[in-house]
Amino acid sequence: MPQDTPFAASVLTLYPEMFPGPLGHALAGRALERGIWQLDVRNIRDAATDRHRMVDDTPAGGGPGMVLKPDVLARAIDDALLPGDARPRLLMSPRGEPLTQALVRELTAQPGLLIVCGRFEGVDERVIEGRNLREVSVGDYILSGGEVAAMCLLDAVVRLLPGVMGKAESGEHESFETGLLEHPHYTRPRTWEGREIPEVLLSGNHAEIERWRRGQAERLTRKRRPDLWRNWQRMHGGDDGD
Ligand code: SAH
């Protein structure tokens, strides 16, 4: 069931024209049209008051690049706040806590999100403190700006909002939701370029199929993601998967 008040996302960026971008298509785009969520995109530059509408300045202490000015960014945040705004305020940042499915679930339960997209070398540290920004990273690599990272985060959050996904269970078997990577998928034709669909999947034996899928998920996780595999073993008390 769609919730009565839409999930309210505000995005602060120097490139508002990048939005909704991918979020205006497919699952997220349809949910936007249906009013399950709404997107308020704001140009940080609109909060610049000086003649040249400067948003950045050179780093204190020297060094390359520019830093987003605290006064401008804080004003942009304050302008974006809703009455009695209880939404988490996020800053996309490679220094942040990693975006995981668990964090996505946590954010989905909020009334909405205010997301700041950084640019240049980043933002003045005092805004992070003064406006209580929670730093979130989409991975251990450096993007040129926070916009694509914000889109990743919003895409993952929006698909879990009530009423967005067709089948109620379709989110539950995905990689990470179970703590394991997902098993391989197949569809017709039965033989393609000499490769067969594994026999068990054509057997109609649902218990066997479940067992096979579980085995594949464990095998893939053990091989590709030892970090996830160790967690899984700890949680399930298994010691069988050397
Ligand atoms: N000098 C910074 C990187 C700045 S990249 C550092 O070394 O940590 C410019 C902006 O892109 C950042 O302010 C952030 O908003 C965004 N960004 C870059 N990589 C990101 C990542 N892995 N996750 C989330 N946001 C990222």
Coordinates of N, CA, C and O in Angstrom, one line a residue, residues 78-218:
D78 N 19.3 25.2 5.1 CA 18.2 25.9 5.8 C 17.0 26.2 4.9 O 15.8 26.0 5.3
D79 N 17.2 26.6 3.7 CA 16.2 27.0 2.8 C 15.4 25.7 2.4 O 14.2 25.8 2.0
A80 N 16.0 24.6 2.4 CA 15.4 23.3 1.9 C 14.6 22.6 3.0 O 13.9 21.7 2.7
L81 N 14.7 23.1 4.3 CA 14.0 22.4 5.4 C 12.5 22.6 5.3 O 12.0 23.7 4.9
L82 N 11.8 21.5 5.6 CA 10.4 21.6 5.7 C 10.0 21.9 7.1 O 10.8 21.9 8.0
P83 N 8.7 22.4 7.3 CA 8.3 22.7 8.7 C 8.5 21.5 9.6 O 8.0 20.4 9.2
G84 N 9.1 21.6 10.7 CA 9.3 20.5 11.7 C 10.1 19.4 11.1 O 9.9 18.2 11.4
D85 N 11.1 19.7 10.2 CA 11.8 18.7 9.4 C 12.5 17.7 10.3 O 13.4 18.0 11.0
A86 N 12.1 16.4 10.2 CA 12.7 15.3 11.0 C 13.5 14.4 10.1 O 14.0 13.3 10.5
R87 N 13.7 14.8 8.8 CA 14.4 14.0 7.9 C 15.9 13.9 8.2 O 16.5 14.9 8.5
P88 N 16.6 12.7 8.1 CA 18.0 12.7 8.2 C 18.6 13.6 7.1 O 18.1 13.7 6.0
R89 N 19.8 14.2 7.4 CA 20.5 15.0 6.5 C 21.8 14.3 6.1 O 22.6 14.0 7.0
L90 N 21.9 13.9 4.9 CA 23.0 13.2 4.5 C 24.0 14.0 3.6 O 23.5 14.9 2.9
L91 N 25.2 13.7 3.7 CA 26.2 14.3 2.8 C 26.9 13.1 2.1 O 27.5 12.2 2.8
M92 N 26.8 13.1 0.8 CA 27.5 12.0 0.0 C 29.0 12.3 0.2 O 29.4 13.4 -0.1
S93 N 29.8 11.3 0.6 CA 31.2 11.6 0.9 C 32.0 10.2 0.9 O 31.5 9.3 1.5
P94 N 33.1 10.2 0.3 CA 33.9 9.0 0.3 C 34.4 8.6 1.7 O 34.8 7.5 2.0
R95 N 34.3 9.6 2.6 CA 34.7 9.3 4.0 C 33.6 8.7 4.8 O 33.8 8.5 6.0
G96 N 32.4 8.6 4.3 CA 31.2 8.3 5.0 C 31.1 6.8 5.4 O 31.9 6.0 5.0
E97 N 30.1 6.5 6.1 CA 29.8 5.1 6.4 C 29.3 4.5 5.1 O 28.6 5.1 4.3
P98 N 29.7 3.2 4.9 CA 29.4 2.6 3.6 C 27.9 2.4 3.4 O 27.2 2.1 4.4
L99 N 27.4 2.7 2.2 CA 26.0 2.4 1.9 C 25.8 0.9 1.8 O 26.3 0.3 0.9
T100 N 25.0 0.3 2.7 CA 24.7 -1.1 2.7 C 23.2 -1.2 2.6 O 22.4 -0.3 2.8
Q101 N 22.7 -2.5 2.3 CA 21.3 -2.7 2.2 C 20.6 -2.4 3.6 O 19.5 -2.0 3.7
A102 N 21.4 -2.7 4.7 CA 20.9 -2.4 6.0 C 20.6 -0.9 6.2 O 19.6 -0.5 6.7
L103 N 21.6 -0.1 5.7 CA 21.4 1.3 5.9 C 20.2 1.8 4.9 O 19.4 2.6 5.3
V104 N 20.1 1.2 3.8 CA 19.0 1.5 2.8 C 17.7 1.3 3.5 O 16.8 2.1 3.5
R105 N 17.6 0.1 4.2 CA 16.3 -0.2 4.9 C 16.0 0.8 6.0 O 14.9 1.2 6.1
E106 N 17.1 1.2 6.7 CA 16.9 2.2 7.8 C 16.4 3.5 7.2 O 15.5 4.1 7.7
L107 N 16.9 3.9 6.1 CA 16.6 5.2 5.5 C 15.1 5.1 4.9 O 14.4 6.1 4.8
T108 N 14.8 4.0 4.4 CA 13.4 3.8 3.8 C 12.3 4.1 4.9 O 11.2 4.5 4.5
A109 N 12.7 3.8 6.1 CA 11.7 4.0 7.2 C 11.5 5.5 7.6 O 10.7 5.8 8.5
Q110 N 12.3 6.3 7.0 CA 12.3 7.8 7.4 C 11.2 8.5 6.6 O 10.8 8.0 5.6
P111 N 10.8 9.7 7.1 CA 9.8 10.4 6.3 C 10.3 11.0 5.0 O 9.6 11.4 4.1
G112 N 11.7 11.0 4.8 CA 12.3 11.5 3.6 C 13.8 11.7 3.9 O 14.3 11.3 5.0
L113 N 14.5 12.3 3.0 CA 15.9 12.6 3.2 C 16.3 13.9 2.6 O 15.7 14.3 1.6
L114 N 17.2 14.6 3.2 CA 17.8 15.7 2.6 C 19.3 15.3 2.3 O 20.0 14.9 3.2
I115 N 19.6 15.5 1.0 CA 20.9 14.9 0.6 C 21.8 16.1 0.0 O 21.3 16.7 -0.9
V116 N 23.0 16.2 0.5 CA 23.9 17.2 0.0 C 24.9 16.5 -0.9 O 25.5 15.5 -0.5
C117 N 25.0 17.0 -2.1 CA 26.0 16.5 -3.1 C 27.2 17.4 -3.1 O 27.1 18.6 -3.4
G118 N 28.4 16.8 -2.7 CA 29.6 17.6 -2.7 C 30.2 17.8 -4.1 O 29.8 17.0 -5.0
R119 N 31.1 18.7 -4.2 CA 31.9 18.9 -5.4 C 33.2 19.4 -5.0 O 33.5 19.6 -3.9
F120 N 34.1 19.5 -6.0 CA 35.5 20.0 -5.7 C 36.2 19.1 -4.7 O 36.0 17.9 -4.8
E121 N 36.9 19.6 -3.7 CA 37.6 18.8 -2.7 C 36.6 18.4 -1.7 O 37.0 17.5 -0.8
G122 N 35.5 19.0 -1.6 CA 34.5 18.6 -0.6 C 33.9 19.9 0.1 O 34.0 20.9 -0.5
V123 N 33.3 19.7 1.3 CA 32.7 20.8 1.9 C 33.4 21.2 3.2 O 34.1 20.4 3.8
D124 N 33.2 22.4 3.6 CA 33.8 22.9 4.9 C 33.3 22.1 6.0 O 32.1 21.9 6.2
E125 N 34.2 21.6 6.8 CA 33.9 20.6 7.9 C 32.9 21.2 8.9 O 32.1 20.5 9.5
R126 N 32.9 22.5 9.1 CA 32.0 23.1 10.1 C 30.5 23.0 9.7 O 29.7 23.0 10.6
V127 N 30.2 22.9 8.4 CA 28.8 22.7 8.0 C 28.4 21.3 8.4 O 27.2 21.0 8.8
I128 N 29.3 20.3 8.2 CA 29.0 18.9 8.6 C 28.6 18.9 10.1 O 27.6 18.2 10.4
E129 N 29.4 19.6 10.9 CA 29.1 19.6 12.3 C 27.8 20.5 12.6 O 26.9 20.0 13.3
G130 N 27.8 21.7 12.1 CA 26.8 22.6 12.4 C 25.4 22.3 11.9 O 24.4 22.7 12.5
R131 N 25.3 21.5 10.8 CA 24.0 21.1 10.3 C 23.8 19.6 10.5 O 22.9 19.1 9.9
N132 N 24.7 19.0 11.3 CA 24.4 17.6 11.6 C 24.3 16.7 10.4 O 23.3 16.0 10.3
L133 N 25.3 16.7 9.5 CA 25.2 15.9 8.3 C 25.8 14.5 8.6 O 26.9 14.4 9.2
R134 N 25.1 13.5 8.1 CA 25.6 12.1 8.2 C 26.3 11.8 6.9 O 25.6 11.8 5.9
E135 N 27.5 11.5 7.0 CA 28.3 11.2 5.7 C 28.1 9.8 5.3 O 28.2 8.8 6.1
V136 N 27.7 9.6 4.0 CA 27.5 8.3 3.5 C 28.3 8.1 2.2 O 28.3 9.0 1.3
S137 N 29.0 7.0 2.1 CA 29.8 6.7 0.9 C 29.2 5.5 0.1 O 28.6 4.6 0.7
V138 N 29.3 5.6 -1.2 CA 28.8 4.5 -2.1 C 29.9 3.6 -2.4 O 29.7 2.6 -3.2
G139 N 31.1 3.7 -1.9 CA 32.2 2.8 -2.2 C 33.6 3.4 -2.1 O 33.7 4.6 -2.0
D140 N 34.6 2.6 -2.1 CA 35.9 3.0 -1.9 C 36.6 3.4 -3.2 O 37.5 2.8 -3.7
Y141 N 36.0 4.5 -3.8 CA 36.6 5.1 -5.0 C 36.1 6.5 -5.0 O 35.2 6.9 -4.2
I142 N 36.7 7.4 -5.8 CA 36.3 8.8 -5.8 C 35.6 9.2 -7.0 O 36.1 9.0 -8.1
L143 N 34.3 9.7 -6.8 CA 33.5 10.2 -7.9 C 33.9 11.7 -8.0 O 34.5 12.3 -7.1
S144 N 33.5 12.3 -9.2 CA 33.8 13.7 -9.3 C 32.8 14.6 -8.6 O 33.0 15.8 -8.3
G145 N 31.7 14.0 -8.1 CA 30.7 14.8 -7.4 C 29.7 13.8 -6.7 O 29.6 12.6 -7.0
G146 N 28.9 14.4 -5.8 CA 28.0 13.5 -5.1 C 26.7 13.2 -5.8 O 25.9 12.4 -5.3
E147 N 26.4 13.7 -7.0 CA 25.1 13.5 -7.6 C 24.9 12.1 -8.0 O 23.8 11.5 -7.7
V148 N 25.8 11.4 -8.6 CA 25.6 10.0 -9.0 C 25.5 9.1 -7.7 O 24.7 8.2 -7.7
A149 N 26.2 9.5 -6.7 CA 26.1 8.8 -5.4 C 24.7 8.9 -4.8 O 24.1 8.0 -4.3
A150 N 24.2 10.2 -4.9 CA 22.9 10.4 -4.3 C 21.8 9.7 -5.1 O 20.8 9.1 -4.6
M151 N 22.0 9.5 -6.4 CA 21.1 8.8 -7.3 C 21.1 7.3 -6.9 O 20.1 6.7 -6.8
C152 N 22.3 6.8 -6.7 CA 22.4 5.4 -6.2 C 21.6 5.2 -4.9 O 20.8 4.2 -4.8
L153 N 21.9 6.0 -4.0 CA 21.2 5.9 -2.7 C 19.7 6.0 -2.8 O 19.0 5.2 -2.3
L154 N 19.2 7.0 -3.6 CA 17.8 7.2 -3.7 C 17.2 6.1 -4.5 O 16.1 5.6 -4.1
D155 N 17.8 5.6 -5.5 CA 17.3 4.4 -6.2 C 17.1 3.2 -5.3 O 16.0 2.6 -5.4
A156 N 18.1 3.0 -4.5 CA 18.0 1.8 -3.6 C 16.9 2.0 -2.5 O 16.2 1.1 -2.2
V157 N 16.8 3.2 -2.1 CA 15.7 3.5 -1.0 C 14.3 3.5 -1.6 O 13.4 2.9 -1.1
V158 N 14.2 4.1 -2.8 CA 12.8 4.3 -3.4 C 12.2 2.9 -3.7 O 11.1 2.6 -3.5
R159 N 13.1 2.0 -4.2 CA 12.5 0.7 -4.6 C 12.0 -0.1 -3.4 O 11.1 -1.0 -3.6
L160 N 12.4 0.3 -2.2 CA 11.8 -0.4 -1.0 C 10.6 0.3 -0.4 O 10.1 -0.2 0.5
L161 N 10.3 1.4 -0.9 CA 9.1 2.1 -0.4 C 7.9 1.3 -0.6 O 7.7 0.7 -1.7
P162 N 6.9 1.3 0.3 CA 5.7 0.5 0.2 C 5.0 0.9 -1.1 O 4.8 2.1 -1.4
G163 N 4.6 -0.1 -1.9 CA 3.9 0.1 -3.1 C 4.7 0.3 -4.4 O 4.2 0.4 -5.5
V164 N 6.1 0.3 -4.2 CA 6.9 0.6 -5.4 C 7.1 -0.7 -6.2 O 7.0 -0.8 -7.4
M165 N 7.5 -1.8 -5.5 CA 7.8 -3.0 -6.2 C 6.5 -3.8 -6.3 O 5.7 -3.9 -5.4
G166 N 6.3 -4.5 -7.5 CA 5.1 -5.2 -7.8 C 4.8 -6.3 -6.7 O 3.9 -6.2 -5.9
K167 N 5.6 -7.3 -6.8 CA 5.4 -8.4 -5.8 C 6.0 -8.1 -4.5 O 7.1 -7.7 -4.4
A168 N 5.2 -8.4 -3.5 CA 5.6 -8.1 -2.1 C 6.9 -8.7 -1.8 O 7.8 -8.2 -1.1
E169 N 7.2 -9.9 -2.3 CA 8.4 -10.6 -1.8 C 9.6 -10.4 -2.7 O 10.6 -10.8 -2.4
S170 N 9.4 -9.6 -3.8 CA 10.5 -9.5 -4.8 C 11.7 -8.9 -4.2 O 12.8 -9.0 -4.8
G171 N 11.6 -8.2 -3.1 CA 12.9 -7.7 -2.6 C 13.6 -8.6 -1.6 O 14.8 -8.3 -1.3
E172 N 13.0 -9.7 -1.3 CA 13.6 -10.4 -0.1 C 14.6 -11.4 -0.4 O 15.4 -11.8 0.4
H173 N 14.7 -11.9 -1.7 CA 15.7 -12.9 -2.0 C 17.0 -12.3 -2.6 O 17.9 -13.0 -2.9
E174 N 16.9 -10.9 -2.8 CA 18.1 -10.3 -3.5 C 19.3 -10.5 -2.7 O 19.3 -10.7 -1.5
S175 N 20.4 -10.3 -3.4 CA 21.7 -10.3 -2.8 C 21.7 -9.3 -1.6 O 21.0 -8.3 -1.7
F176 N 22.4 -9.7 -0.5 CA 22.5 -8.8 0.7 C 21.3 -8.9 1.6 O 21.5 -8.8 2.8
E177 N 20.1 -9.1 1.1 CA 18.9 -9.1 2.0 C 19.0 -10.3 2.9 O 18.7 -10.3 4.0
T178 N 19.5 -11.4 2.3 CA 19.7 -12.6 3.0 C 21.0 -12.7 3.7 O 21.2 -13.6 4.5
G179 N 21.9 -11.9 3.4 CA 23.3 -12.0 3.9 C 24.2 -12.8 2.9 O 25.4 -12.9 3.1
L180 N 23.6 -13.3 1.9 CA 24.3 -14.0 0.9 C 24.2 -13.4 -0.5 O 23.2 -12.7 -0.7
L181 N 25.1 -13.6 -1.4 CA 24.9 -13.1 -2.8 C 23.8 -14.1 -3.4 O 23.6 -15.2 -2.9
E182 N 23.2 -13.5 -4.4 CA 22.1 -14.3 -5.0 C 22.6 -15.4 -5.9 O 23.6 -15.3 -6.5
H183 N 21.8 -16.5 -6.0 CA 22.0 -17.6 -6.9 C 21.9 -17.2 -8.3 O 21.3 -16.1 -8.6
P184 N 22.4 -17.9 -9.3 CA 22.3 -17.6 -10.7 C 20.9 -17.8 -11.2 O 20.1 -18.5 -10.6
H185 N 20.6 -17.0 -12.2 CA 19.2 -17.1 -12.9 C 19.3 -17.6 -14.3 O 20.4 -17.4 -14.9
Y186 N 18.3 -18.3 -14.7 CA 18.2 -18.8 -16.1 C 16.8 -18.5 -16.6 O 15.8 -18.5 -15.8
T187 N 16.6 -18.5 -17.9 CA 15.3 -18.5 -18.5 C 15.4 -19.1 -19.9 O 16.5 -19.5 -20.3
R188 N 14.3 -19.3 -20.6 CA 14.3 -19.9 -21.9 C 15.2 -19.2 -22.9 O 15.3 -18.0 -22.7
P189 N 15.7 -19.8 -23.8 CA 15.6 -21.2 -24.2 C 16.4 -22.2 -23.3 O 17.3 -21.8 -22.7
R190 N 15.9 -23.4 -23.3 CA 16.5 -24.5 -22.5 C 17.9 -24.7 -22.8 O 18.8 -24.9 -22.0
T191 N 18.2 -24.7 -24.1 CA 19.6 -24.8 -24.6 C 20.0 -23.5 -25.4 O 19.2 -23.1 -26.3
W192 N 21.1 -22.9 -25.0 CA 21.5 -21.6 -25.7 C 23.0 -21.7 -25.9 O 23.8 -21.9 -24.9
E193 N 23.4 -21.7 -27.2 CA 24.8 -21.8 -27.6 C 25.4 -23.0 -26.9 O 26.6 -23.0 -26.4
G194 N 24.7 -24.1 -26.8 CA 25.2 -25.4 -26.3 C 25.2 -25.4 -24.8 O 25.6 -26.4 -24.2
R195 N 24.7 -24.4 -24.1 CA 24.7 -24.4 -22.7 C 23.3 -24.7 -22.2 O 22.3 -24.1 -22.7
E196 N 23.2 -25.6 -21.2 CA 21.9 -26.0 -20.7 C 21.5 -25.3 -19.4 O 22.4 -24.9 -18.6
I197 N 20.2 -25.2 -19.2 CA 19.8 -24.7 -17.9 C 20.0 -25.9 -16.9 O 19.7 -27.1 -17.3
P198 N 20.5 -25.7 -15.7 CA 20.8 -26.8 -14.8 C 19.5 -27.6 -14.6 O 18.4 -27.1 -14.4
E199 N 19.7 -29.0 -14.7 CA 18.6 -29.9 -14.7 C 17.6 -29.7 -13.6 O 16.4 -29.8 -13.7
V200 N 18.2 -29.5 -12.4 CA 17.3 -29.4 -11.2 C 16.3 -28.3 -11.3 O 15.1 -28.5 -10.8
L201 N 16.6 -27.2 -12.1 CA 15.6 -26.1 -12.2 C 14.4 -26.5 -13.0 O 13.4 -25.8 -13.0
L202 N 14.6 -27.6 -13.8 CA 13.5 -28.0 -14.7 C 12.7 -29.2 -14.1 O 11.8 -29.7 -14.6
S203 N 13.2 -29.6 -12.9 CA 12.6 -30.8 -12.2 C 11.2 -30.6 -11.6 O 10.5 -31.6 -11.4
G204 N 10.9 -29.4 -11.3 CA 9.6 -29.1 -10.7 C 9.6 -29.5 -9.2 O 8.6 -29.3 -8.5
N205 N 10.8 -30.0 -8.7 CA 10.9 -30.3 -7.3 C 11.3 -29.1 -6.5 O 12.5 -28.7 -6.5
H206 N 10.4 -28.4 -5.8 CA 10.6 -27.1 -5.2 C 11.6 -27.2 -4.1 O 12.4 -26.3 -3.9
A207 N 11.6 -28.3 -3.3 CA 12.5 -28.4 -2.2 C 13.9 -28.5 -2.8 O 14.9 -27.9 -2.3
E208 N 14.1 -29.4 -3.8 CA 15.4 -29.6 -4.4 C 15.9 -28.2 -5.0 O 17.1 -27.9 -4.9
I209 N 15.0 -27.5 -5.7 CA 15.4 -26.2 -6.3 C 15.9 -25.3 -5.2 O 16.9 -24.6 -5.4
E210 N 15.1 -25.2 -4.1 CA 15.5 -24.3 -3.0 C 16.9 -24.7 -2.5 O 17.7 -23.8 -2.3
R211 N 17.1 -26.0 -2.4 CA 18.4 -26.5 -1.9 C 19.5 -26.1 -2.8 O 20.6 -25.7 -2.4
W212 N 19.3 -26.3 -4.1 CA 20.3 -26.0 -5.1 C 20.6 -24.5 -5.1 O 21.8 -24.1 -5.1
R213 N 19.6 -23.7 -5.0 CA 19.8 -22.2 -5.0 C 20.6 -21.8 -3.8 O 21.5 -20.9 -3.9
R214 N 20.2 -22.3 -2.7 CA 20.9 -22.0 -1.4 C 22.4 -22.4 -1.5 O 23.3 -21.6 -1.1
G215 N 22.6 -23.6 -2.1 CA 24.0 -24.0 -2.2 C 24.8 -23.1 -3.2 O 26.0 -22.8 -2.9
Q216 N 24.2 -22.7 -4.2 CA 24.8 -21.8 -5.2 C 25.1 -20.4 -4.5 O 26.2 -19.9 -4.7
A217 N 24.2 -20.0 -3.8 CA 24.3 -18.7 -3.1 C 25.5 -18.7 -2.1 O 26.4 -17.8 -2.0
E218 N 25.6 -19.8 -1.4 CA 26.7 -20.0 -0.4 C 28.0 -20.1 -1.2 O 29.0 -19.5 -0.8

